[in-house]
Coordinates of C-alpha atoms in Angstrom, one line a residue:
M1 CA 6.4 -19.0 16.0
K2 CA 3.3 -19.7 13.9
Y3 CA 1.5 -16.3 12.6
S4 CA -2.2 -16.7 12.0
K5 CA -4.2 -13.7 10.3
P6 CA -6.1 -11.0 11.9
T7 CA -9.3 -10.8 11.3
F8 CA -9.0 -7.0 10.1
Y9 CA -7.2 -3.9 8.5
L10 CA -4.5 -3.0 9.9
G11 CA -5.1 0.4 9.1
L12 CA -4.8 1.2 12.3
I13 CA -1.4 0.5 12.8
V14 CA 0.4 3.7 13.1
I15 CA -1.0 3.3 15.3
G16 CA -12.0 2.4 -11.3
M17 CA -12.3 3.7 -14.9
T18 CA -15.3 6.1 -15.7
T19 CA -14.9 6.2 -19.2
F20 CA -12.6 3.2 -20.1
C21 CA -12.4 2.3 -23.4
T22 CA -12.1 -1.9 -24.3
P23 CA -8.8 -1.9 -25.2
K24 CA -7.9 -2.6 -29.2
P25 CA -5.5 -5.0 -30.5
A26 CA -2.2 -4.3 -30.5
E27 CA -1.0 -3.1 -34.4
T28 CA 2.6 -5.2 -33.9
S29 CA 4.3 -7.8 -31.4
E30 CA 7.4 -5.0 -30.8
D31 CA 6.3 -3.0 -27.0
P32 CA 5.7 0.6 -27.0
I33 CA 8.6 2.8 -26.7
V34 CA 9.6 5.4 -24.2
N35 CA 13.1 6.5 -23.9
S36 CA 14.1 3.5 -26.0
A37 CA 12.6 1.5 -23.4
P38 CA 9.8 -1.0 -23.9
I39 CA 6.7 -0.3 -21.5
L40 CA 6.1 -2.6 -18.6
P41 CA 8.7 -5.6 -19.5
S42 CA 7.5 -6.8 -16.8
W43 CA 4.0 -7.5 -17.7
N44 CA 2.8 -10.7 -20.6
E45 CA 1.3 -8.7 -23.3
S46 CA -2.5 -8.7 -21.9
A47 CA -5.7 -6.6 -22.6
Q48 CA -5.2 -5.5 -19.1
R49 CA -1.8 -4.5 -20.2
D50 CA -2.5 -2.6 -23.0
A51 CA -5.6 -1.0 -21.3
I52 CA -3.4 1.0 -19.0
V53 CA -1.1 2.0 -22.0
Q54 CA -3.7 3.3 -23.8
F55 CA -5.7 5.4 -21.4
V56 CA -2.4 6.9 -20.4
E57 CA -1.4 7.5 -23.9
K58 CA -4.5 9.3 -24.1
T59 CA -4.4 11.1 -21.0
T60 CA -0.6 12.7 -22.0
Q61 CA -1.3 13.1 -26.2
S62 CA -1.5 16.6 -26.9
G63 CA -4.8 17.5 -29.1
S64 CA -6.7 13.6 -28.1
A65 CA -10.0 14.2 -26.1
D66 CA -9.1 13.0 -23.7
F67 CA -6.0 15.3 -22.9
V68 CA -5.3 15.5 -19.0
P69 CA -3.2 18.9 -17.9
E70 CA 0.4 17.4 -16.9
N71 CA -0.5 19.9 -12.9
E72 CA -4.3 17.6 -12.9
R73 CA -2.6 14.0 -13.7
I74 CA -2.2 12.3 -9.7
A75 CA -2.0 8.2 -9.6
V76 CA -3.2 6.8 -6.4
F77 CA -1.8 3.9 -4.7
D78 CA -2.7 1.1 -2.3
N79 CA 0.3 0.3 -0.8
D80 CA -0.4 -3.3 1.1
G81 CA -0.8 -6.0 -1.0
T82 CA -0.6 -3.6 -3.7
L83 CA 2.8 -2.1 -3.9
W84 CA 4.4 -4.2 -1.5
G85 CA 2.9 -8.1 -0.2
E86 CA 0.5 -8.2 2.8
Q87 CA 0.4 -12.6 3.7
P88 CA 0.1 -14.3 6.4
M89 CA -0.4 -10.8 7.6
Y90 CA 0.4 -7.2 7.0
F91 CA 4.5 -6.5 7.4
Q92 CA 4.3 -3.4 10.2
L93 CA 2.7 -6.0 12.6
F94 CA 5.1 -8.3 11.8
Y95 CA 7.2 -5.1 12.9
A96 CA 5.3 -4.8 16.5
I97 CA 5.3 -7.5 17.4
D98 CA 9.6 -7.8 16.9
F99 CA 9.2 -4.4 18.9
I100 CA 7.8 -5.8 21.7
K101 CA 9.4 -8.8 21.5
K102 CA 12.8 -7.6 22.3
N103 CA 12.2 -4.5 24.3
A104 CA 10.2 -6.1 26.8
D105 CA 12.1 -6.0 29.8
S106 CA 12.6 -2.0 29.8
H107 CA 8.4 -2.0 29.7
P108 CA 7.3 -3.1 32.7
E109 CA 4.1 -1.3 32.7
W110 CA 3.3 -4.0 29.9
A111 CA 2.8 -6.1 32.6
N112 CA -0.4 -5.9 33.1
V113 CA -1.2 -5.7 29.3
A114 CA -3.1 -8.6 27.9
S115 CA -2.8 -8.6 24.3
I116 CA 0.8 -7.3 24.6
Q117 CA 1.8 -10.6 27.9
A118 CA 0.1 -12.4 24.3
I119 CA 2.5 -11.9 22.1
L120 CA 5.4 -12.3 24.6
K121 CA 3.6 -16.0 24.6
D122 CA 3.4 -16.4 20.7
D123 CA 0.0 -16.7 20.8
L124 CA -0.8 -14.3 18.2
Q125 CA -4.8 -15.3 18.1
G126 CA -5.1 -14.6 21.8
A127 CA -3.4 -10.9 20.8
L128 CA -6.1 -10.2 18.7
A129 CA -8.6 -11.9 19.9
G130 CA -9.9 -8.3 21.9
G131 CA -10.0 -6.9 18.5
E132 CA -9.3 -3.5 17.6
K133 CA -9.4 -2.5 21.2
A134 CA -6.0 -5.4 21.0
L135 CA -4.5 -4.2 18.0
A136 CA -4.6 -0.7 19.3
E137 CA -2.4 -1.6 22.4
L138 CA 0.1 -3.4 20.7
V139 CA 0.8 -0.8 18.3
M140 CA 0.4 1.9 20.2
A141 CA 3.3 0.2 22.5
S142 CA 5.2 0.3 19.1
H143 CA 5.3 3.1 17.9
A144 CA 3.7 5.8 20.6
G145 CA 5.9 8.0 22.8
M146 CA 9.3 7.9 19.8
T147 CA 10.1 11.0 18.3
E148 CA 10.3 10.8 15.1
D149 CA 13.7 10.1 14.4
E150 CA 14.0 7.5 16.8
F151 CA 10.6 5.6 15.3
N152 CA 12.7 6.1 11.8
N153 CA 15.9 4.3 13.3
S154 CA 14.2 1.9 14.9
I155 CA 12.2 1.0 11.4
K156 CA 16.0 0.8 9.3
T157 CA 17.4 -1.2 11.8
W158 CA 14.0 -3.3 11.7
L159 CA 14.0 -4.1 7.6
E160 CA 17.5 -4.5 8.0
S161 CA 17.9 -6.8 9.8
T162 CA 14.2 -8.8 9.8
T163 CA 13.3 -11.3 6.9
H164 CA 9.9 -12.3 5.7
P165 CA 9.1 -15.2 7.7
E166 CA 8.0 -18.0 4.7
T167 CA 10.1 -15.9 1.1
G168 CA 13.0 -15.4 3.9
K169 CA 13.2 -12.0 1.4
A170 CA 14.0 -8.8 3.2
Y171 CA 10.1 -7.1 3.5
N172 CA 11.4 -4.0 1.6
K173 CA 12.6 -6.7 -1.2
M174 CA 9.0 -7.8 -1.7
I175 CA 8.5 -5.8 -3.6
Y176 CA 6.0 -5.9 -6.6
Q177 CA 8.2 -5.7 -10.2
P178 CA 5.5 -5.3 -12.0
M179 CA 4.4 -1.8 -10.0
V180 CA 6.8 -0.2 -9.3
E181 CA 7.6 -0.7 -13.5
L182 CA 4.1 0.9 -13.7
L183 CA 4.7 4.1 -11.4
E184 CA 7.5 4.3 -13.3
Y185 CA 6.0 4.3 -16.5
L186 CA 3.3 7.0 -15.1
R187 CA 6.0 9.4 -13.7
A188 CA 8.2 9.2 -17.4
N189 CA 4.4 11.0 -18.8
G190 CA 3.7 13.1 -16.1
Y191 CA 2.3 11.2 -13.9
K192 CA 2.2 12.5 -9.5
T193 CA 2.2 9.3 -7.4
F194 CA 0.9 9.0 -4.4
I195 CA 0.1 6.4 -2.2
V196 CA -2.7 6.1 -0.4
S197 CA -2.8 3.8 2.7
G198 CA -4.1 2.3 5.6
G199 CA -0.7 1.7 7.2
G200 CA 1.1 3.9 9.0
I201 CA 1.9 7.3 7.0
D202 CA 5.4 7.4 9.2
F203 CA 6.0 3.3 8.9
I204 CA 5.6 3.7 5.4
R205 CA 7.7 7.2 5.0
V206 CA 10.9 5.7 6.0
W207 CA 11.7 3.4 2.7
A208 CA 8.8 4.2 0.4
E209 CA 10.8 6.6 -1.7
E210 CA 13.9 3.8 -2.1
A211 CA 11.1 1.0 -3.0
Y212 CA 9.6 3.1 -4.7
G213 CA 10.7 6.5 -6.0
I214 CA 7.7 8.1 -3.8
P215 CA 9.2 10.9 -1.8
P216 CA 8.1 11.1 2.0
Y217 CA 5.3 14.1 1.5
Q218 CA 4.0 12.1 -1.5
V219 CA 2.6 9.6 1.0
V220 CA -0.6 9.5 2.5
G221 CA -1.8 6.4 5.5
S222 CA -3.2 6.4 9.0
S223 CA -1.1 8.1 12.0
L224 CA -1.3 9.2 15.1
K225 CA -1.8 12.0 17.1
A226 CA 1.7 13.8 17.9
K227 CA 3.2 16.9 19.9
Y228 CA 6.0 19.0 19.4
E229 CA 7.9 19.1 22.5
E230 CA 11.5 19.5 24.4
K231 CA 12.9 15.5 24.7
D232 CA 16.4 15.3 25.8
G233 CA 17.5 18.8 25.6
K234 CA 15.7 18.6 21.6
L235 CA 12.6 20.0 20.2
Q236 CA 11.2 16.9 18.4
V237 CA 8.1 15.9 17.5
V238 CA 7.5 13.3 19.4
K239 CA 4.1 10.9 18.4
L240 CA 1.7 10.2 21.3
P241 CA -0.9 7.1 21.6
E242 CA -4.4 8.4 20.5
L243 CA -5.6 8.1 16.4
N244 CA -5.4 10.6 13.7
H245 CA -6.6 9.3 10.6
F246 CA -7.5 6.2 10.1
D247 CA -6.8 5.9 7.0
D248 CA -8.9 2.6 5.4
K249 CA -12.1 2.1 3.7
E250 CA -14.2 5.5 3.7
G251 CA -11.3 7.1 5.0
K252 CA -9.0 6.8 2.4
P253 CA -10.9 9.7 0.1
V254 CA -10.9 11.8 2.8
G255 CA -7.2 11.7 3.1
I256 CA -6.7 12.6 -0.5
H257 CA -9.4 15.9 0.6
Q258 CA -6.9 16.8 2.4
N259 CA -3.1 15.7 1.7
I260 CA -3.9 16.3 -2.3
G261 CA -6.7 18.4 -2.5
M262 CA -7.1 17.0 -5.5
R263 CA -9.1 14.1 -7.3
P264 CA -6.8 11.5 -8.8
T265 CA -6.6 10.5 -12.6
I266 CA -6.0 7.1 -11.2
A267 CA -6.3 4.4 -8.6
V268 CA -4.5 1.8 -7.8
G269 CA -5.9 -1.0 -5.1
N270 CA -5.8 -4.8 -4.2
S271 CA -9.3 -5.1 -1.7
D272 CA -12.1 -3.7 -0.6
G273 CA -10.3 -1.1 1.7
D274 CA -9.4 0.1 -1.5
Y275 CA -13.2 0.6 -3.2
Q276 CA -13.9 3.9 -1.5
M277 CA -11.1 5.2 -3.2
I278 CA -11.6 4.0 -6.8
D279 CA -14.7 5.0 -6.2
Y280 CA -14.1 8.7 -5.7
T281 CA -11.4 8.3 -8.2
T282 CA -12.8 7.4 -11.0
N283 CA -17.1 8.9 -10.2
S284 CA -15.9 11.9 -11.4
Q285 CA -16.1 13.9 -14.6
G286 CA -13.4 13.5 -17.3
P287 CA -11.2 10.4 -18.0
R288 CA -10.8 8.1 -14.7
L289 CA -8.7 5.0 -14.8
G290 CA -9.6 2.2 -11.5
I291 CA -7.2 -0.7 -11.8
Y292 CA -7.3 -3.8 -8.8
I293 CA -4.1 -6.4 -8.3
H294 CA -6.2 -9.7 -8.0
H295 CA -3.9 -12.1 -6.5
T296 CA -4.3 -14.8 -8.1
D297 CA -0.6 -17.0 -8.6
S298 CA -0.4 -19.2 -5.3
V299 CA 2.9 -20.8 -7.1
R300 CA 5.4 -17.2 -6.7
E301 CA 2.9 -14.9 -4.2
Y302 CA -0.1 -16.1 -2.9
A303 CA -3.8 -16.7 -4.3
Y304 CA -7.0 -15.2 -1.9
D305 CA -10.0 -12.9 -3.0
R306 CA -13.5 -13.3 -0.8
D307 CA -12.6 -15.2 2.3
S308 CA -9.4 -13.8 3.2
H309 CA -8.2 -12.3 6.1
I310 CA -5.9 -9.9 4.8
G311 CA -7.1 -7.6 1.5
Q312 CA -10.4 -9.1 1.4
F313 CA -11.7 -8.7 -2.1
A314 CA -15.3 -9.8 -3.0
K315 CA -17.1 -6.3 -3.8
G316 CA -14.8 -4.7 -5.5
L317 CA -14.4 -8.4 -7.4
D318 CA -18.2 -8.2 -8.1
D319 CA -18.1 -4.3 -8.9
A320 CA -15.6 -4.4 -11.3
D321 CA -16.5 -5.2 -15.0
K322 CA -19.9 -2.2 -14.0
K323 CA -18.0 0.5 -13.1
G324 CA -15.2 -0.2 -15.7
W325 CA -12.3 -1.3 -13.7
I326 CA -9.8 -3.7 -14.8
V327 CA -8.7 -6.4 -13.1
V328 CA -4.9 -7.5 -13.5
D329 CA -4.4 -11.1 -13.0
M330 CA -1.3 -11.7 -11.4
A331 CA -0.9 -15.2 -12.4
N332 CA -1.5 -14.2 -16.0
D333 CA -0.3 -10.8 -16.9
W334 CA 3.0 -11.0 -14.6
K335 CA 6.1 -11.8 -16.2
T336 CA 7.6 -11.7 -12.6
I337 CA 6.2 -11.0 -9.0
Y338 CA 9.7 -9.3 -7.1
P339 CA 12.4 -8.1 -8.1
D340 CA 15.6 -10.0 -9.4

């Protein structure tokens, strides 16, 4: 089937640097060394890379005017389009569609749900024509009613058996190698790394630790309400068909406040859905860093920004310079995209 692009963010599925300094030219041609290994080896030498390294160095070196105590070093990352791919549509929507198709025969109650019937006819555009209500119906069908163990097993099975329709890669192999290296570099320098995503918190928690080294308790995302009840003779947490928190745009600072309890030092995103998170981070006292990942590589990945239906990047692109945020150009700043 051919998938079209949704026209709104899939946050319902779960359904910048104010002290940024102009980077100084590198004094030598050799990479800085941490634990005898080059820093960010999948990054090309560039002003963007140097600015990130210089920020980490000045916030972690004792005696620096911009030193940040280790217990305050918080770095938050969007997931879709920042840590892994998001085209031609959010990967969690691929999961929802596959789940519906595989389980339709055992759910006769879906016969009267227009969005689900459209999916069963391979009509994604028709399925999403109903807007957020239609998307919510798809999400509820593929998420609600399952226990935490059932949902986790469903995601694991899907990741092991399904590949991206255009790259042929497993979805959890379409993570960005330069970003994995950035996560590791930050943790090596005392930063705690969190995911703050519009995608589903339970969906991401299943595989994030293996992919990124980020444990489940450091994932913030959109969520459904749940209840604790007896099911199949066992007391379990069961997902309910009701939105608990929408962790996109204005919801991201709220999610950070409620789940992390500290304003981050570093925030990284790729779209206008991350604007408020980056602004919240950098619009504060002390050294702060905002980073945007700009999808410019149509050969190795996808090129999109202002007019994209997925990961639209317009306001952030317009405001990055005046707010001192770094914009990483994927085509020019990254040696590779996916892990080998």
